[in-house]
C-alpha positions as a Python dict, from the first residue, in 0.01 Angstrom:
ca = {
    (1, 'X'): (0, 0, 0),
    (2, 'X'): (90, -56, 363),
    (3, 'X'): (292, -360, 452),
    (4, 'X'): (102, -653, 604),
    (5, 'X'): (300, -607, 923),
    (6, 'X'): (168, -253, 956),
    (7, 'X'): (-192, -366, 909),
    (8, 'X'): (-160, -640, 1169),
    (9, 'X'): (-1, -402, 1416),
    (10, 'X'): (-267, -136, 1360),
    (11, 'X'): (-549, -387, 1397),
    (12, 'X'): (-396, -538, 1710),
    (13, 'X'): (-362, -198, 1873),
    (14, 'X'): (-719, -103, 1780),
    (15, 'X'): (-861, -426, 1919),
    (16, 'X'): (-676, -364, 2243),
    (17, 'X'): (-819, -11, 2265),
    (18, 'X'): (-1173, -124, 2202),
    (19, 'X'): (-1141, -406, 2452),
    (20, 'X'): (-1016, -169, 2718),
    (21, 'X'): (-1298, 76, 2658),
    (22, 'X'): (-1066, 377, 2665),
    (23, 'X'): (-749, 507, 2509),
    (24, 'X'): (-463, 667, 2690),
    (25, 'X'): (-218, 918, 2546),
    (26, 'X'): (56, 1099, 2735),
    (27, 'X'): (-183, 1308, 2937),
    (28, 'X'): (-540, 1224, 2837),
    (29, 'X'): (-792, 940, 2851),
    (30, 'X'): (-1068, 903, 2594),
    (31, 'X'): (-1405, 874, 2763),
    (32, 'X'): (-1638, 623, 2601),
    (33, 'X'): (-2016, 583, 2588),
    (34, 'X'): (-2246, 311, 2456),
    (35, 'X'): (-2482, 366, 2163),
    (36, 'X'): (-2727, 142, 1983),
    (37, 'X'): (-2691, 81, 1611),
    (38, 'X'): (-2844, -187, 1392),
    (39, 'X'): (-2570, -429, 1495),
    (40, 'X'): (-2639, -382, 1866),
    (41, 'X'): (-2447, -191, 2130),
    (42, 'X'): (-2125, -13, 2034),
    (43, 'X'): (-1882, 171, 2258),
    (44, 'X'): (-1771, 498, 2095),
    (45, 'X'): (-1575, 805, 2212),
    (46, 'X'): (-1779, 1073, 2384),
    (47, 'X'): (-1593, 1336, 2185),
    (48, 'X'): (-1449, 1173, 1871),
    (49, 'X'): (-1171, 1370, 1706),
    (50, 'X'): (-1096, 1162, 1396),
    (51, 'X'): (-1423, 1052, 1238),
    (52, 'X'): (-1427, 859, 912),
    (53, 'X'): (-1773, 857, 760),
    (54, 'X'): (-1853, 631, 467),
    (55, 'X'): (-2232, 643, 508),
    (56, 'X'): (-2293, 977, 338),
    (57, 'X'): (-2375, 1151, 667),
    (58, 'X'): (-2073, 1383, 668),
    (59, 'X'): (-2294, 1682, 594),
    (60, 'X'): (-2514, 1597, 893),
    (61, 'X'): (-2207, 1553, 1112),
    (62, 'X'): (-2091, 1899, 1005),
    (63, 'X'): (-2425, 2049, 1107),
    (64, 'X'): (-2393, 1875, 1445),
    (65, 'X'): (-2052, 2032, 1505),
    (66, 'X'): (-1818, 1751, 1398),
    (67, 'X'): (-1535, 1753, 1148),
    (68, 'X'): (-1453, 1436, 955),
    (69, 'X'): (-1106, 1331, 844),
    (70, 'X'): (-1240, 1091, 581),
    (71, 'X'): (-1567, 1099, 387),
    (72, 'X'): (-1769, 940, 109),
    (73, 'X'): (-1978, 1252, 49),
    (74, 'X'): (-1826, 1298, -293),
    (75, 'X'): (-1994, 1437, -603),
    (76, 'X'): (-2221, 1184, -774),
    (77, 'X'): (-2054, 1251, -1110),
    (78, 'X'): (-1695, 1285, -993),
    (79, 'X'): (-1589, 1082, -690),
    (80, 'X'): (-1264, 1279, -663),
    (81, 'X'): (-1427, 1604, -556),
    (82, 'X'): (-1688, 1740, -318),
    (83, 'X'): (-2026, 1869, -434),
    (84, 'X'): (-1997, 2248, -450),
    (85, 'X'): (-2238, 2294, -159),
    (86, 'X'): (-2010, 2089, 71),
    (87, 'X'): (-1670, 2229, -26),
    (88, 'X'): (-1651, 2457, 277),
    (89, 'X'): (-1796, 2214, 530),
    (90, 'X'): (-1573, 1921, 429),
    (91, 'X'): (-1257, 2113, 344),
    (92, 'X'): (-950, 1914, 446),
    (93, 'X'): (-1125, 1576, 462),
    (94, 'X'): (-994, 1294, 246),
    (95, 'X'): (-1240, 1157, -8),
    (96, 'X'): (-1254, 779, 21),
    (97, 'X'): (-1524, 701, -234),
    (98, 'X'): (-1895, 755, -290),
    (99, 'X'): (-2151, 672, -21),
    (100, 'X'): (-2351, 441, -252),
    (101, 'X'): (-2050, 216, -306),
    (102, 'X'): (-2050, -104, -102),
    (103, 'X'): (-1670, -125, -71),
    (104, 'X'): (-1392, 131, -44),
    (105, 'X'): (-1019, 136, 23),
    (106, 'X'): (-988, -11, 373),
    (107, 'X'): (-618, 69, 394),
    (108, 'X'): (-695, 435, 321),
    (109, 'X'): (-936, 431, 614),
    (110, 'X'): (-672, 275, 840),
    (111, 'X'): (-416, 535, 735),
    (112, 'X'): (-638, 812, 873),
    (113, 'X'): (-617, 658, 1223),
    (114, 'X'): (-988, 704, 1299),
    (115, 'X'): (-1127, 696, 1649),
    (116, 'X'): (-1480, 647, 1510),
    (117, 'X'): (-1602, 501, 1180),
    (118, 'X'): (-1957, 545, 1053),
    (119, 'X'): (-2094, 328, 773),
    (120, 'X'): (-2438, 245, 636),
    (121, 'X'): (-2584, -94, 559),
    (122, 'X'): (-2460, -33, 205),
    (123, 'X'): (-2105, -105, 332),
    (124, 'X'): (-2196, -394, 562),
    (125, 'X'): (-1942, -627, 398),
    (126, 'X'): (-1668, -395, 530),
    (127, 'X'): (-1792, -400, 889),
    (128, 'X'): (-1568, -674, 1031),
    (129, 'X'): (-1252, -523, 886),
    (130, 'X'): (-1333, -173, 1001),
    (131, 'X'): (-1460, -259, 1348),
    (132, 'X'): (-1133, -440, 1418),
    (133, 'X'): (-953, -107, 1382),
    (134, 'X'): (-1184, 147, 1546),
    (135, 'X'): (-1533, 167, 1698),
    (136, 'X'): (-1767, 132, 1401),
    (137, 'X'): (-2131, 239, 1392),
    (138, 'X'): (-2357, 104, 1119),
    (139, 'X'): (-2668, 306, 1039),
    (140, 'X'): (-2961, 212, 821),
    (141, 'X'): (-3068, 499, 595),
    (142, 'X'): (-3437, 548, 523),
    (143, 'X'): (-3330, 731, 202),
    (144, 'X'): (-3685, 844, 126),
    (145, 'X'): (-3706, 1035, 456),
    (146, 'X'): (-3402, 1258, 500),
    (147, 'X'): (-3529, 1389, 833),
    (148, 'X'): (-3540, 1040, 978),
    (149, 'X'): (-3183, 979, 864),
    (150, 'X'): (-3078, 1319, 999),
    (151, 'X'): (-3226, 1255, 1344),
    (152, 'X'): (-3092, 900, 1352),
    (153, 'X'): (-2736, 1032, 1321),
    (154, 'X'): (-2809, 1309, 1572),
    (155, 'X'): (-2936, 1053, 1824),
    (156, 'X'): (-2631, 831, 1787),
    (157, 'X'): (-2399, 1132, 1825),
    (158, 'X'): (-2600, 1268, 2121),
    (159, 'X'): (-2662, 1599, 1944),
    (160, 'X'): (-3043, 1598, 1925),
    (161, 'X'): (-3075, 1954, 2056),
    (162, 'X'): (-2836, 2083, 1791),
    (163, 'X'): (-3029, 1893, 1525),
    (164, 'X'): (-3363, 2035, 1637),
    (165, 'X'): (-3222, 2388, 1636),
    (166, 'X'): (-3098, 2347, 1279),
    (167, 'X'): (-3427, 2195, 1165),
    (168, 'X'): (-3624, 2484, 1316),
    (169, 'X'): (-3416, 2734, 1118),
    (170, 'X'): (-3445, 2520, 805),
    (171, 'X'): (-3823, 2495, 837),
    (172, 'X'): (-3852, 2871, 881),
    (173, 'X'): (-3661, 2912, 556),
    (174, 'X'): (-3886, 2658, 382),
    (175, 'X'): (-4199, 2843, 494),
    (176, 'X'): (-4070, 3178, 370),
    (177, 'X'): (-3956, 3047, 31),
    (178, 'X'): (-4282, 2858, -17),
    (179, 'X'): (-4483, 3171, 54),
    (180, 'X'): (-4271, 3376, -185),
    (181, 'X'): (-4295, 3127, -474),
    (182, 'X'): (-4671, 3085, -439),
    (183, 'X'): (-4723, 3460, -419),
    (184, 'X'): (-4511, 3516, -731),
    (185, 'X'): (-4620, 3226, -954),
    (186, 'X'): (-4956, 3123, -813),
    (187, 'X'): (-5081, 2860, -569),
    (188, 'X'): (-5173, 2609, -840),
    (189, 'X'): (-4864, 2630, -1063),
    (190, 'X'): (-4717, 2282, -1102),
    (191, 'X'): (-4349, 2189, -1094),
    (192, 'X'): (-4154, 1894, -1231),
    (193, 'X'): (-3787, 1809, -1174),
    (194, 'X'): (-3608, 1526, -1351),
    (195, 'X'): (-3262, 1401, -1441),
    (196, 'X'): (-3167, 1326, -1801),
    (197, 'X'): (-2896, 1061, -1801),
    (198, 'X'): (-2780, 812, -2063),
    (199, 'X'): (-3094, 847, -2271),
    (200, 'X'): (-3326, 789, -1973),
    (201, 'X'): (-3536, 1038, -1778),
    (202, 'X'): (-3542, 995, -1399),
    (203, 'X'): (-3823, 1180, -1223),
    (204, 'X'): (-3782, 1328, -875),
    (205, 'X'): (-4093, 1258, -671),
    (206, 'X'): (-4054, 1120, -319),
    (207, 'X'): (-3680, 1180, -288),
    (208, 'X'): (-3419, 1443, -370),
    (209, 'X'): (-3556, 1762, -523),
    (210, 'X'): (-3900, 1606, -554),
    (211, 'X'): (-3948, 1578, -179),
    (212, 'X'): (-3823, 1934, -137),
    (213, 'X'): (-4065, 2073, -397),
    (214, 'X'): (-4371, 1874, -296),
    (215, 'X'): (-4339, 1770, 68),
    (216, 'X'): (-4173, 2078, 209),
    (217, 'X'): (-4234, 2375, -19),
    (218, 'X'): (-4579, 2223, -82),
    (219, 'X'): (-4574, 2324, -448),
    (220, 'X'): (-4832, 2165, -674),
    (221, 'X'): (-4748, 1829, -829),
    (222, 'X'): (-4829, 1779, -1197),
    (223, 'X'): (-5090, 1535, -1322),
    (224, 'X'): (-4937, 1222, -1475),
    (225, 'X'): (-4642, 1185, -1238),
    (226, 'X'): (-4501, 833, -1189),
    (227, 'X'): (-4497, 734, -824),
    (228, 'X'): (-4169, 674, -643),
    (229, 'X'): (-4197, 359, -431),
    (230, 'X'): (-3836, 309, -322),
    (231, 'X'): (-3500, 485, -335),
    (232, 'X'): (-3477, 433, -712),
    (233, 'X'): (-3610, 726, -911),
    (234, 'X'): (-3897, 632, -1142),
    (235, 'X'): (-3802, 633, -1510),
    (236, 'X'): (-4018, 767, -1792),
    (237, 'X'): (-3981, 766, -2169),
    (238, 'X'): (-3995, 1086, -2371),
    (239, 'X'): (-4359, 1006, -2438),
    (240, 'X'): (-4407, 959, -2066),
    (241, 'X'): (-4249, 1298, -2006),
    (242, 'X'): (-4496, 1454, -2250),
    (243, 'X'): (-4785, 1305, -2049),
    (244, 'X'): (-4680, 1490, -1732),
    (245, 'X'): (-4874, 1818, -1726),
    (246, 'X'): (-4616, 2047, -1568),
    (247, 'X'): (-4626, 2427, -1584),
    (248, 'X'): (-4261, 2463, -1482),
    (249, 'X'): (-3979, 2216, -1545),
    (250, 'X'): (-3640, 2185, -1377),
    (251, 'X'): (-3430, 1972, -1612),
    (252, 'X'): (-3100, 1837, -1478),
    (253, 'X'): (-2825, 1668, -1675),
    (254, 'X'): (-2470, 1670, -1803),
    (255, 'X'): (-2398, 1867, -2119),
    (256, 'X'): (-2433, 1574, -2362),
    (257, 'X'): (-2754, 1454, -2196),
    (258, 'X'): (-2906, 1801, -2206),
    (259, 'X'): (-2815, 1840, -2573),
    (260, 'X'): (-2984, 1508, -2654),
    (261, 'X'): (-3289, 1609, -2451),
    (262, 'X'): (-3326, 1945, -2623),
    (263, 'X'): (-3280, 1787, -2967),
    (264, 'X'): (-3564, 1540, -2913),
    (265, 'X'): (-3888, 1644, -3088),
    (266, 'X'): (-4096, 1576, -2775),
    (267, 'X'): (-3902, 1840, -2585),
    (268, 'X'): (-3988, 2133, -2808),
    (269, 'X'): (-4358, 2045, -2791),
    (270, 'X'): (-4380, 2051, -2412),
    (271, 'X'): (-4610, 2337, -2299),
    (272, 'X'): (-4351, 2445, -2038),
    (273, 'X'): (-4083, 2469, -2307),
    (274, 'X'): (-4307, 2668, -2537),
    (275, 'X'): (-4394, 2901, -2250),
    (276, 'X'): (-4027, 2945, -2157),
    (277, 'X'): (-4082, 2796, -1811),
    (278, 'X'): (-3770, 2579, -1810),
    (279, 'X'): (-3477, 2585, -1567),
    (280, 'X'): (-3177, 2392, -1699),
    (281, 'X'): (-2933, 2276, -1431),
    (282, 'X'): (-2601, 2084, -1448),
    (283, 'X'): (-2602, 1731, -1310),
    (284, 'X'): (-2323, 1830, -1075),
    (285, 'X'): (-2425, 1933, -813),
    (286, 'X'): (-2802, 1927, -871),
    (287, 'X'): (-2847, 1551, -889),
    (288, 'X'): (-2711, 1515, -533),
    (289, 'X'): (-2829, 1841, -385),
    (290, 'X'): (-3173, 1726, -268),
    (291, 'X'): (-3030, 1430, -77),
    (292, 'X'): (-2817, 1644, 156),
    (293, 'X'): (-2950, 1862, 441),
    (294, 'X'): (-2690, 2126, 357),
    (295, 'X'): (-2765, 2083, -11),
    (296, 'X'): (-3137, 2131, 45),
    (297, 'X'): (-3072, 2453, 231),
    (298, 'X'): (-2841, 2570, -48),
    (299, 'X'): (-3115, 2502, -303),
    (300, 'X'): (-3370, 2689, -95),
    (301, 'X'): (-3138, 2987, -101),
    (302, 'X'): (-3127, 2992, -481),
    (303, 'X'): (-3454, 2853, -613),
    (304, 'X'): (-3626, 3191, -626),
    (305, 'X'): (-3345, 3335, -838),
    (306, 'X'): (-3353, 3028, -1064),
    (307, 'X'): (-3725, 3068, -1125),
    (308, 'X'): (-3692, 3441, -1177),
    (309, 'X'): (-3431, 3371, -1443),
    (310, 'X'): (-3699, 3206, -1660),
    (311, 'X'): (-3858, 3545, -1718),
    (312, 'X'): (-3544, 3740, -1803),
}
């Protein structure tokens, strides 16, 4: 823990810098610009060098050409490590927590000496403490529309052109993979992805892998799907799972959860199981992967091989 004196000194210096609108080192002045977040207008560096992101947008920032010194883009099952698909992009950044936590270690943030802090409304209770130390932008995440969240960050960071370029390449990949899957397995083949966790079954529909399968790859959705109405994944019982008429199933879970799933009598009677059309995936990283732009691209790059593996 830092001493109280150190915290007061750091905060006082930061308040002075924000008030002045620029920072001066031995031979450089930090140019500032004004952006609009949900709190109002915020003055941030034109070219931030020490970004701390707690919102979960560190992957987007990487795409836009920024490095972060602190992040909350940790693995959903182990907050001490990065998801495998972000290990390269976030190498060297300090993990400060998980983006769905509402509080994190403020002193750890201070210790990184950020010149810009990005949080979501999830961490609103931390706003006053953080904004006293460095310019702090609060974003509101749509969560069911990753593109909206992606472009929101790009707009704030003034990197819309870079974002559009990445999206164009991503969409070209989506179109090619969609064409390949439909040509190989048929236009009307249906797909279901769900997470087995703690005895419950969470179905991906309008978010995560569900939005990738249905909204972007435009693969057929099974009859009997529960509808996703907010960020929470809809939950079904084993009987509810049996009522979903899926030709192909992507089942995600930790080892113990998968063992319990496979041991349940409903599982062995599923038509997809009997036909051998099952892809079993570990919870880490596949629970998170559909919520990250970089993760979505990583999944696009491997889904054809995963489906092909069903027939080996």
